[in-house]
Amino acid sequence: MTLYLIGLGLGDEKDISIKGLEAVKQCAKLYLENYTSILQCSVSQLEKLYGKKVQVVGREFCEQGADKLVQEGKKQDIALLIVGDPFSATTHTEIFKSAKKTGVPIIVINNASILTAIGITGLQLYKFGKTTSLPFPEEQPNVETPYLVLGENQKMGLHTLILLDLRPEEDKFVTVNQALEALEQMEKRKKNRLIHPDLLVIGCARLGSKDFLVKSGKLKYLKKFDFGKSPHCLIIPGKLHFAEEEMLEEWK
């Protein structure tokens, strides 16, 4: 009996690896973690490919029900399906540790992650600093962490990836536009001159899917641009190599 953590990639139902699909086919129960990101397909499309029912679960199930999940793995083959890569979120690390501690066999099947997909922007991955996230501005209007992380990265000339909060079960997502406006509000409070209308920023939407979108330009222009469906993320470049500058021209 085995517990599988299976990465689904970033696009649609076809992004699962052959190894992942083989594991899915032999599992008695499938859970889909539905809070760290979303696929560009429906649950029914996953079920059609798998030939099995998929149970959607949220943050509480994965964080507080980790032991229950592991115990199920003692009795039968089960899988937790994860958008992107299993270890892009710390929650899944806890599940892995719990399985190891209790002696339940666990197999991890990796896949593409937002942390690598951003390479399509042309920015060199090893030049990214600390990644940060931006919550729903109306719920945490005084949040400062993204601004502080940006400041730390900028001091070292490093790029900053800002992941934007989402709540798929409520069809609620932070957009690039909202994120830029939130950063402007942080600038008004902190006054460190990190955020200004002519700042070069890169907005990304639906990376890994067929209709992905990348746009680079000044903040004052991208703040008004329609990036379409979520998920979105925002990148603020640090010091640019000429090869990075040339690639960003392609996304203007």
Backbone as a ProteinNet text record, in pm:
[ID]
protein_1_A
[PRIMARY]
MTLYLIGLGLGDEKDISIKGLEAVKQCAKLYLENYTSILQCSVSQLEKLYGKKVQVVGREFCEQGADKLVQEGKKQDIALLIVGDPFSATTHTEIFKSAKKTGVPIIVINNASILTAIGITGLQLYKFGKTTSLPFPEEQPNVETPYLVLGENQKMGLHTLILLDLRPEEDKFVTVNQALEALEQMEKRKKNRLIHPDLLVIGCARLGSKDFLVKSGKLKYLKKFDFGKSPHCLIIPGKLHFAEEEMLEEWK
[TERTIARY]
84.8	0	88.4	52.7	141.1	63.4	123.8	70.7	154.1	87.1	155.3	130.2	234.6	222.2	256.8	156.6	174.4	156.5	261.2	253.1	181.1	89.8	9.9	60.8	164.3	209.4	122.1	130.5	66.2	-45.1	-54.9	-149.8	-285.5	-306.7	-436	-415.6	-518.1	-513	-401.4	-353.3	-251.9	-109.7	-93.9	40.4	95.2	12.7	61.6	163.3	265.2	366.1	310.9	376	334.7	345.6	453.2	471.5	358.1	319	210.3	77.9	52.2	-73.2	-80.9	30.9	33.1	0.3	52.6	24.5	-123	-176.7	-318	-407.9	-374.4	-456.9	-464.7	-360.4	-360.8	-410.5	-438.9	-485.1	-633.9	-668.7	-808.7	-881.6	-807.6	-870.3	-778.4	-840.5	-764.7	-816.3	-723.3	-756.2	-686.2	-754.2	-694.6	-684.5	-562.2	-539.1	-573.3	-661	-719.2	-705.8	-587.5	-575.2	-443.6	-340	-213.8	-210.5	-287.5	-296.6	-412.3	-432.7	-540.1	-488.2	-548.5	-520.4	-614.8	-579.4	-665.4	-758.5	-816.8	-915.6	-1004.3	-1112.4	-1206.8	-1173.4	-1232.2	-1215.4	-1272.3	-1381.8	-1442.5	-1349	-1267.2	-1170.9	-1062.4	-1021.7	-926.8	-988.2	-1111	-1178.6	-1196	-1221.2	-1237.1	-1106.9	-993.9	-864.4	-825.7	-853.4	-814.1	-908.3	-1034.2	-1134.2	-1174.6	-1156.4	-1186.5	-1238.2	-1305.5	-1355	-1239.2	-1243.2	-1142.3	-1211.1	-1164.8	-1222	-1139	-1200.8	-1131.4	-1122.8	-1003.2	-982.8	-911.6	-931.9	-874.7	-759.1	-722.1	-607.6	-623.3	-743	-764.3	-739.5	-784.8	-766.3	-617.7	-542	-399.3	-316.1	-353.7	-273.9	-313.7	-444.4	-490.6	-524.6	-546.5	-582.9	-468.9	-346.1	-229.4	-217.5	-239.7	-228.8	-335	-455.6	-564	-526.9	-468.4	-424.8	-319.5	-226.2	-119.2	-175.3	-269.1	-328.6	-402.4	-465.7	-534	-433.7	-313.3	-208.3	-159.6	-194.1	-157.6	-246.4	-367.4	-467.8	-481.2	-451.2	-468.8	-384.4	-365.8	-292.4	-380.7	-332.2	-406.4	-309.9	-365.4	-281	-336.9	-245.6	-278.9	-224.3	-313.3	-276.6	-253.5	-141.9	-101.2	-69.8	-131.6	-102.8	41.3	116.2	256.9	339.3	430.6	517.7	483.3	489.1	449.8	519.5	645.8	718.8	733.3	644.9	643	572.4	500.2	430.6	475.9	498.6	550.6	452.4	323.1	222.1	255.7	299.8	324.5	450.9	541.2	659.7	618.2	519.3	471	406.1	333.2	271.7	380.2	483.6	596	661.9	687.2	751.3	663.9	532.6	440.1	439.8	443.4	445.4	574.4	685.7	814.3	817.8	761.9	762.9	680.9	569.7	480.6	508	607.7	645.6	556.4	477.5	391.9	473.4	478.3	552.5	496	582.4	539.2	626.9	563	633.6	597.1	697.8	678.2	705.6	612	628.8	626.9	742.4	758.5	700.7	686.8	636.9	680.8	637.4	673.7	616.4	685.8	645.2	652.3	577.1	584.7	726.8	800.6	935.7	1033.1	996.9	1079.2	1012.9	880.3	808.3	836.1	871.7	900.5	1025.9	1100.2	1216.7	1181.9	1055.2	1013.6	1021.2	1026.9	1040.8	1177.6	1274	1409.7	1499.4	1441.2	1522.1	1591.2	1715.9	1792.8	1749.6	1713	1654.3	1746.1	1876.4	1967.8	1985.1	1926.8	1935.6	1809.6	1721.1	1603.1	1639.2	1589.2	1608.4	1492.9	1463.9	1356.4	1221.4	1141.3	1005.4	912.5	814.4	718.3	578	478.7	339.6	262	158.2	76.3	-67	-120.1	-256.2	-360	-485.9	-592.4	-580.5	-558.4	-535.6	-646	-770.8	-881.5	-887.1	-826	-827.2	-707.8	-595.6	-475.7	-420.3	-491.3	-452.9	-318.4	-270.7	-145.1	-26.8	-42.8	65.4	189.4	307.3	431.8	536.2	512.2	612.6	660.3	571.4	619.7	713	682.3	763.4	901.6	902	1028.2	1117.4	1056.1	1132	1188.8	1107.3	1153.3	1275.7	1270.5	1382.3	1510.2	1497.5	1613.8	1673.5	1586.3	1634.2	1698.5	1638	1689.2	1830.5	1854.7	1988.1	2096	2058.8	2154.9	2145	2059.5	2043.8	1966.6	1889.1	1818.4	1674.4	1622.2	1483.4	1389.7	1268.3	1169.6	1044.1	1010.4	884.9	782	668.7	559.7	441.8	411	297.4	171.7	62.3	-59.7	-164.8	-227	-319.2	-438.6	-493.5	-610.3	-696.7	-825.3	-922.1	-1017.5	-973.4	-1049.3	-1192.4	-1213.5	-1348.4	-1446	-1394.5	-1478.6	-1463.4	-1386.4	-1356.3	-1299.5	-1204.3	-1146.6	-994.8	-938.7	-796.1	-741.4	-618.8	-551	-491.9	-515.5	-464.7	-334.2	-263.5	-142.4	-175.5	-288	-328.4	-348.5	-416.6	-439	-307.9	-219	-89.8	-8	-7.5	67.6	9.9	-120.6	-185	-153.3	-150	-117.2	26.2	117.5	257.2	270.6	191.5	192.8	147.1	49.3	2.1	110.4	183.1	294.4	402	427.2	527.4	487.9	359.6	312.2	339	332.3	354.6	503	580.2	720.5	815.8	783.8	862.5	1011.4	1038.1	1176.3	1212.1	1119.9	1139.9	1166.5	1100.4	1112.2	1010.9	896.4	786.2	758.7	757.3	727.3	668.5	603.6	533.9	621.8	750.7	839.4	916.3	881.3	948.2	919.8	1022.8	1005.1	947.1	835	770.7	730.3	708	666.2	544.6	435.9	314.8	299.6	264.6	248.8	111.5	52.9	-75.5	-76.3	-127.6	-149.9	-23.3	89.5	214.3	202.3	253	245.3	127.7	34.9	-82.2	-65.5	-154.3	-145.9	-163.3	-248.4	-277	-206	-83.9	-7.8	17	42.7	66	178.7	273	380.3	386.8	387.5	400.3	501.2	596.3	691.5	675.3	698.4	686.6	682.7	661.3	655	527.9	541.4	429.8	305.3	321.6	206.4	126.1	190	119.6	60.1	138.9	90.5	-22.6	-28.5	-135.8	-272.9	-274	-400.6	-424.7	-328.4	-338	-425.7	-505.9	-593.3	-519.5	-485.2	-411.8	-503.7	-632.2	-725.4	-734.4	-768.2	-793	-671	-697.1	-592.1	-550	-438.1	-359.2	-259	-232.8	-134.8	-15.6	96.7	208	279.8	359.7	426.8	576.3	656	801.7	855	940.7	1010.1	1158.7	1213.8	1353.3	1451.6	1567.8	1678.9	1772.9	1901.2	1999.3	1993.5	1981	1961.2	2089.4	2109.4	2214.2	2160.9	2249.3	2201.8	2116.6	2144.9	2065	1923.1	1912.3	1780	1703.7	1772	1708.5	1654.3	1733.1	1691.2	1565.4	1559.1	1442.3	1319.1	1337.6	1223.7	1164.1	1244.5	1193.7	1086.7	1101.5	1003.8	867.2	864.5	739.2	680.8	737.2	687	542.2
-119.7	0	124.7	221.3	335.3	466	572.2	707.5	777.6	829.8	899.9	1050.3	1128.1	1272.3	1296.9	1334.4	1341.5	1484.3	1537.2	1669	1662	1756.4	1757	1854.8	1933.2	2035.4	2159.4	2245.2	2376.4	2400	2313.6	2339.9	2275.1	2162	2094.2	1947.9	1867	1727.4	1647.3	1694.6	1620.4	1647	1734.1	1766.6	1664.8	1573.9	1471.5	1384.8	1338.1	1252.4	1111.7	1034.3	895	818.4	842.7	777	813.7	942.2	986.6	923.5	914.7	856.8	708.1	638.5	496.1	476.7	566.3	557.6	585.8	687.5	722.9	603.8	534.5	422.8	310	295.5	185.3	226.6	355.3	402.4	378	348.1	325.4	456.1	559.7	687.9	801.7	906.8	1022.1	1150.1	1225.8	1356.9	1463.4	1573.5	1685.6	1805.2	1845.2	1965.1	2087.5	2172	2278.2	2416.1	2444.9	2577.6	2646.9	2575.4	2643.4	2696.6	2634.7	2683.3	2611.5	2641.5	2577	2536	2429.9	2388	2460.2	2461.1	2522	2416.4	2337	2237	2207.8	2136.3	2105.2	1971.7	1948.7	1821.2	1707.5	1734.3	1630.4	1587.9	1679.5	1644.6	1553.2	1578.9	1490.4	1351.6	1347.1	1219.5	1138.8	1207.7	1139.2	1070.9	1140.8	1084	969.8	989.4	889.6	769.6	792.3	686.9	662.4	765.5	752.3	883.5	873.2	989.9	1063.1	1195.8	1278.8	1363.5	1352.6	1430.1	1556	1671.2	1798.2	1829.2	1864.4	1896.2	2030.6	2096	2227.9	2227.3	2345.5	2363.4	2287.2	2292.4	2228.5	2079	2015.8	1871.6	1836.7	1913.8	1883.9	1917.1	2023.2	2065.5	1993.1	1984.9	1924	1776.5	1735.5	1595.8	1513.6	1563.9	1493.5	1352.8	1338.5	1207.4	1111.2	1164.2	1080.9	1031.3	1121.1	1085.6	975.9	990.7	892.3	757.8	760.3	636.4	562.6	637.9	574.5	501.2	559.6	498.5	366.5	337.3	208.9	96.7	133.4	32.9	10.4	116	105	210	192.3	292.4	414	529.1	653.7	760.7	865.5	972.1	1108.7	1198.1	1339	1405.5	1458.4	1524.8	1672.7	1723.5	1859.8	1937.3	2052.3	2135.9	2185.7	2173.5	2210.1	2093.3	2118.7	2015.5	1993.1	1868.9	1840.2	1922.9	1958.7	2026.7	2176.8	2233.7	2379.7	2443.9	2363.3	2413.2	2333.9	2402.2	2337	2238.1	2255.1	2162.1	2019	2001.5	1866.5	1806.6	1890.4	1843.1	1777.5	1836.6	1781.4	1645.5	1630.3	1500.8	1395.8	1434.6	1343.6	1298.9	1395.5	1364.8	1274.1	1299.1	1218.3	1073.9	1055.4	920	847.5	917.9	857.7	818.1	902.7	879.6	756.3	736.1	624.9	499.9	506.4	388.8	358.2	456	435.9	464	370.2	393.9	515.8	604.5	724.9	745.2	773.8	795.9	933.8	1011	1146.3	1145.5	1198.3	1208	1355.4	1406.8	1550.1	1595.2	1727.5	1785.9	1932.2	2002.6	2142.9	2228.1	2336.4	2426.9	2570.5	2658.5	2800.5	2852.2	2788	2832.6	2808.9	2720.3	2699.6	2757.2	2757.7	2807.1	2954.9	3030.2	3172.7	3194	3087.1	3099	3145.6	3128.3	3171	3323	3395	3540.8	3581	3489.7	3521.2	3559.1	3573.5	3602.7	3474.7	3486.2	3369.1	3323.9	3197.1	3146.2	3159	3143	3150.2	3292.9	3390.9	3529.8	3576.3	3482	3516	3508.7	3605.2	3604.3	3534.5	3575.6	3515.3	3538.2	3431.7	3442.2	3487.7	3569.2	3615.6	3601.8	3623.7	3614	3735.7	3768.7	3885.1	3838.4	3857.9	3815.1	3910.4	3877.6	3964.7	4100.9	4207.8	4340.6	4387.9	4356.4	4403.4	4330.9	4213.5	4136.8	4170.7	4205.8	4244.7	4374.7	4484.9	4612.3	4667.6	4623.9	4677.8	4581.8	4478.7	4382.3	4451.6	4413.8	4477.4	4376.5	4247.1	4146	4151.4	4159.5	4163.8	4282.6	4394.7	4515.3	4496.5	4437.4	4416.1	4314.9	4207.7	4107.2	4169	4249.5	4317.7	4403.5	4475.1	4560.3	4481.4	4366.4	4281.4	4230.1	4185	4132.3	4240.8	4359.6	4468.8	4510.7	4505	4540.5	4450.1	4326.2	4229.2	4216	4298.9	4294.4	4174	4110.2	3987.1	4012.6	3923.5	3932	3886.1	3939.2	3902.7	3845.4	3722.7	3661	3679.6	3737.8	3758.7	3671.6	3571.9	3485	3550.9	3541.1	3613.1	3516.6	3557.2	3470.3	3429.5	3315.3	3266.6	3182.6	3179.5	3100.1	3040.2	2933.4	2877.7	2839.6	2789.8	2747.2	2863.2	2985.6	3105.4	3181.2	3122.7	3187.2	3327.9	3333.9	3461.9	3456.1	3554.6	3554.9	3697.1	3711.6	3841.4	3853	3965.7	3988.5	4067.9	4070.1	4151.5	4297.6	4344.3	4483.4	4517.7	4430	4452.1	4448.9	4359.3	4348	4475.6	4531.6	4655.3	4771.2	4777.5	4882.1	4865	4739.7	4712.9	4754.1	4728.5	4768.3	4920.3	4988.2	5135.8	5187.2	5120.1	5159.9	5135	5025.4	4997.8	5105.1	5148.8	5254	5382.9	5415.7	5537.4	5531.7	5409.1	5394.5	5387.4	5313.6	5288.2	5394.8	5450.1	5559.9	5524.9	5403.4	5364	5375.4	5428.5	5451.8	5323.3	5215.6	5089.2	5082	5143.1	5135.5	5274	5282.7	5410.3	5381.3	5477.8	5453.9	5399.1	5433.7	5389.7	5262	5195.7	5071.7	4962	4890.4	4777.6	4659.4	4608.3	4493	4393.3	4270.6	4165.4	4096	4097.1	4027.7	3898.4	3791.3	3660.8	3603	3533.6	3468.2	3330.7	3234	3098.2	3033.8	3053.5	2994.5	2842.6	2784.6	2640.2	2595.4	2687.2	2651.7	2704.2	2663.7	2704.3	2854.7	2912.9	3056.5	3140.4	3098.8	3175.2	3316.9	3406.5	3545.9	3603.1	3669.7	3740.7	3881.1	3981.2	4119.9	4192.2	4260.9	4341.2	4486.9	4573.8	4716.2	4797.1	4925.2	5012.2	4986.5	5002.8	4977.1	5055.3	5179	5264.1	5209.8	5131	5072.6	4936.3	4852.1	4718.8	4720.9	4825.8	4837.7	4843.5	4884.7	4898.9	4784.4	4692.4	4585.6	4471.2	4413.4	4301.3	4169	4099.3	3973.4	3852.3	3872.3	3761.9	3669.6	3544.1	3446.2	3422.7	3384.7	3349	3204.3	3162.9	3235.1	3332	3439.7	3539.9	3536	3589.2	3616.6	3740.5	3799.4	3925.6	3910.6	3964.8	3962.5	4104.7	4139.9	4268.4	4237.4	4267.7	4231.6	4309.6	4246.6	4314.5	4364.3	4345.8	4388.4	4294.5	4351	4270	4250.2	4127.8	4096.8	4138.3	4169.5	4216.5	4110.5	3981.1	3873.9	3873.9	3907.2	3916.2	4035.3	4146.7	4265.9	4238.5	4166	4134.7	4048	3949.7	3862.8	3938.7	4029.1	4105.8	4194.4	4233	4311.8	4233.2	4099.9	4015.4	4018.6	4053.1	4051.3	4190	4290	4426.8	4439.7
0	0	0	-81.3	-101.3	-109.2	-55	-70.3	-177	-279	-386.7	-376.8	-395.5	-415.2	-560.8	-640.9	-785.7	-836.7	-897.5	-958.1	-1091.4	-1114.9	-1237.5	-1341.9	-1307.2	-1400.4	-1391.2	-1491	-1482.8	-1584.5	-1685.4	-1793.1	-1773	-1840.5	-1831.5	-1793.1	-1816.8	-1773.4	-1841	-1955.7	-2030.3	-1981.5	-1885.9	-1837.3	-1738.1	-1691	-1599.3	-1673	-1601.5	-1664.4	-1684.9	-1771.9	-1792.7	-1661.4	-1586.9	-1457.6	-1361.5	-1362.8	-1276.5	-1315.4	-1444.7	-1492.7	-1459.2	-1470	-1434.4	-1286.5	-1202.6	-1058.9	-1031.6	-1098.6	-1082.2	-1116.1	-1222.9	-1269.1	-1166.2	-1082.1	-986.1	-847.6	-828.9	-698.2	-677	-552.7	-517.6	-492.8	-453.5	-422.7	-465.8	-521.6	-569.9	-504.5	-445.8	-390.7	-474.5	-498.9	-571.1	-478.5	-448.6	-366.3	-449.3	-396.9	-478.3	-414.1	-358	-298.6	-329.9	-373.5	-403.3	-546	-636.8	-774.3	-842.4	-971.6	-1047.7	-1184.5	-1237.9	-1374.6	-1470.1	-1598.1	-1699.2	-1758.3	-1670.3	-1711.3	-1591.2	-1615	-1507.9	-1441.7	-1326.2	-1256.2	-1341.1	-1411.5	-1494.9	-1607.6	-1657.3	-1760.6	-1704	-1579.1	-1512.9	-1495.7	-1450.5	-1425.5	-1553.7	-1663.8	-1792.6	-1833.6	-1814.2	-1848.6	-1754.7	-1625.7	-1526.1	-1520.9	-1560.8	-1548.5	-1405.7	-1320.9	-1178.2	-1121.4	-1008.4	-937.1	-870.7	-874.8	-809.8	-703.4	-579.8	-470.1	-446.5	-460	-440.1	-291.3	-244.4	-103	-89.9	22.7	45	142.6	186	274.4	406.2	463.7	594.3	587	478.6	463.5	458.1	381.6	363.5	486.4	557	671.5	799.7	825.2	949.4	932.5	808.7	783.4	728.2	741.5	687.2	744.4	875.3	938.7	885.3	862.1	807.8	668.3	589.9	454.7	458.9	548.9	562.3	608.9	701.7	751.2	641	550.5	437.3	349	340.1	258.8	314.9	440.3	500.4	447.7	406.4	370.8	220.7	141.5	-3.1	-72.9	-201.7	-280.2	-298.7	-253.2	-272.3	-323.2	-382.1	-436.8	-401.7	-368.2	-356.5	-481.8	-563.7	-688.6	-660.8	-710.4	-676.7	-803.8	-820.2	-936	-925.4	-1034.5	-1031.5	-983.1	-890.2	-834.6	-687.3	-639.2	-500.8	-394.5	-416.9	-311.5	-333.5	-415	-428.3	-308.9	-231.2	-112.4	9.7	120.1	241.6	302.2	275.1	326.9	288.3	165.9	116.2	176.2	220.3	291	422.9	488.9	615.5	594.5	483.9	453.5	431.7	360.1	332.8	464	552.3	680.1	766.7	764.4	843.1	794.2	662.1	606.3	644.7	634.4	670	817.9	902.1	1046.7	1084.8	1014.7	1048.5	964.3	877.7	800.1	681.6	637.6	520.9	394.1	300.5	176	102.8	61.3	-9.6	-132.5	-244.5	-370.4	-422.3	-456.3	-509.3	-659.8	-736.4	-881.1	-918.6	-956.8	-980.6	-1114.3	-1126.3	-1250.5	-1256.8	-1359.4	-1376.4	-1263.9	-1231	-1124.5	-1174.6	-1110.5	-1142.8	-1122.5	-1030.8	-999.6	-1114.4	-1205.1	-1325.1	-1449.5	-1453.3	-1570.6	-1598	-1493.3	-1512.8	-1598	-1623.8	-1710.2	-1850.2	-1889.6	-2023	-2039.7	-1930.3	-1938.3	-1993.4	-1982.7	-2024.4	-1908.4	-1790.5	-1671.9	-1625.6	-1586.7	-1546.1	-1406.7	-1396.1	-1272.6	-1152.1	-1172.8	-1058.5	-1007.7	-1076.7	-1032.2	-959.1	-928.3	-848.4	-700.4	-625.2	-480.7	-412.7	-292.4	-214.9	-283.1	-292.9	-346.1	-234.5	-270.4	-171.2	-227.8	-144.6	-190.4	-143.4	-219.9	-187.8	-164.6	-43.1	-11.1	-69.9	-52.8	-101.4	-32.4	-108.9	-49.4	43.4	8.6	92.3	226.1	234.6	359	447.8	385	460.7	401.7	422.7	359.7	407.2	522.7	576.6	563.2	480.5	463.3	404.7	452.7	407.3	359.2	382.7	350.5	205.1	105.7	-32.8	-57.9	1.5	-14.6	49.6	167.7	239.3	167	116.3	41.1	-86.1	-152.9	-273.6	-242.4	-132.8	-93.7	-70.8	-4.1	21.8	-108.8	-198.7	-326.6	-412	-410.9	-492.9	-448.7	-319.8	-268.4	-327.1	-358.4	-412.2	-564.1	-625.6	-770.3	-819.7	-731.2	-765.2	-808.2	-890.8	-935.8	-823.9	-824.9	-723.4	-787.8	-749.5	-792.4	-681.7	-719.1	-623.3	-666.3	-584.6	-611	-557.1	-630.5	-596.2	-541	-433.3	-359.5	-445.2	-411.9	-484.5	-393.5	-425.1	-351.8	-455.5	-522.2	-635.1	-601	-478.9	-441.8	-440.1	-429.5	-432.7	-564.8	-656.6	-784.7	-760.7	-669	-627.9	-643.4	-714.5	-743.8	-740.3	-690.1	-698.3	-837.9	-904.4	-1039.1	-1033.5	-1145	-1155.3	-1126.6	-1179.7	-1161	-1013.9	-943.2	-800.3	-723.3	-764.8	-697.1	-712.9	-832.1	-855.8	-775.4	-768.7	-689.3	-540.9	-494.9	-355	-323.9	-417	-398	-393.8	-472.7	-469.9	-333.7	-274.5	-141.8	-36.1	-51.2	40.6	28.1	-94.1	-117.5	-47.4	-49.4	17	167.5	223.9	367	401.5	320.8	353.2	299.2	181.3	121.8	101.3	50.6	22.7	-125.9	-202.8	-346.3	-424.2	-382.2	-454.9	-569.3	-547.9	-643.8	-700.3	-834.1	-900.5	-1038.6	-1101.7	-1229.1	-1341.1	-1341.6	-1449.8	-1418	-1306.6	-1268	-1371	-1412.1	-1503	-1426.2	-1473	-1410.1	-1518.5	-1477	-1569.8	-1510.8	-1585.9	-1543.2	-1620.6	-1551.1	-1615.4	-1580.3	-1676.3	-1652.8	-1718.3	-1645.2	-1696.3	-1753.6	-1689.3	-1737.2	-1743.4	-1849	-1866.9	-1950.8	-1979.4	-2059.7	-2202.7	-2291	-2431.3	-2448.4	-2366.3	-2381.7	-2274.9	-2239.5	-2139.7	-2191.7	-2097.5	-2134.5	-2049.7	-2113.8	-2044.9	-2102.6	-2016.2	-2061	-1972.4	-2036.5	-1960.9	-2000	-1905.2	-1933.6	-1805.6	-1821.6	-1704.4	-1624.2	-1494.7	-1404.1	-1445.1	-1485.8	-1517.8	-1635.5	-1722.1	-1835.5	-1800.3	-1732.9	-1700.5	-1598	-1520.3	-1420.9	-1488	-1614.5	-1688	-1786.7	-1796.9	-1895.7	-1845	-1933.9	-1897.3	-1921.4	-1815	-1825.5	-1839.4	-1833.4	-1852.5	-1732.4	-1760.4	-1654.1	-1564.9	-1442.5	-1346.6	-1369.7	-1306.3	-1206	-1267.8	-1192.5	-1231.9	-1136	-1180.5	-1090.2	-1140.7	-1055.7	-1086.2	-1060.5	-1151.2	-1134.3	-1143.3	-1048.5	-1054.1	-1069.1	-1185.8	-1212	-1125.8	-1102.4	-1037.6	-1145.9	-1125.1	-1224.4	-1343.9	-1464.2	-1584	-1664.2	-1711.6	-1808.3	-1945.7	-2039.5	-2170.1	-2239.6	-2215.8	-2276.5	-2218.3	-2090.2	-2027.6	-2084.6	-2101.9	-2157.9	-2297.6	-2377.7	-2514.4	-2514.6	-2423.7	-2418.1	-2369.9	-2274.6	-2224.6	-2332.7	-2430.2	-2541.9	-2618.5	-2618.4	-2688.9	-2622.5	-2493.8	-2417.7	-2395.5	-2461.1	-2440.5	-2486.7
[MASK]
++++++++++++++++++++++++++++++++++++++++++++++++++++++++++++++++++++++++++++++++++++++++++++++++++++++++++++++++++++++++++++++++++++++++++++++++++++++++++++++++++++++++++++++++++++++++++++++++++++++++++++++++++++++++++++++++++++++++++++++++++++++++++++

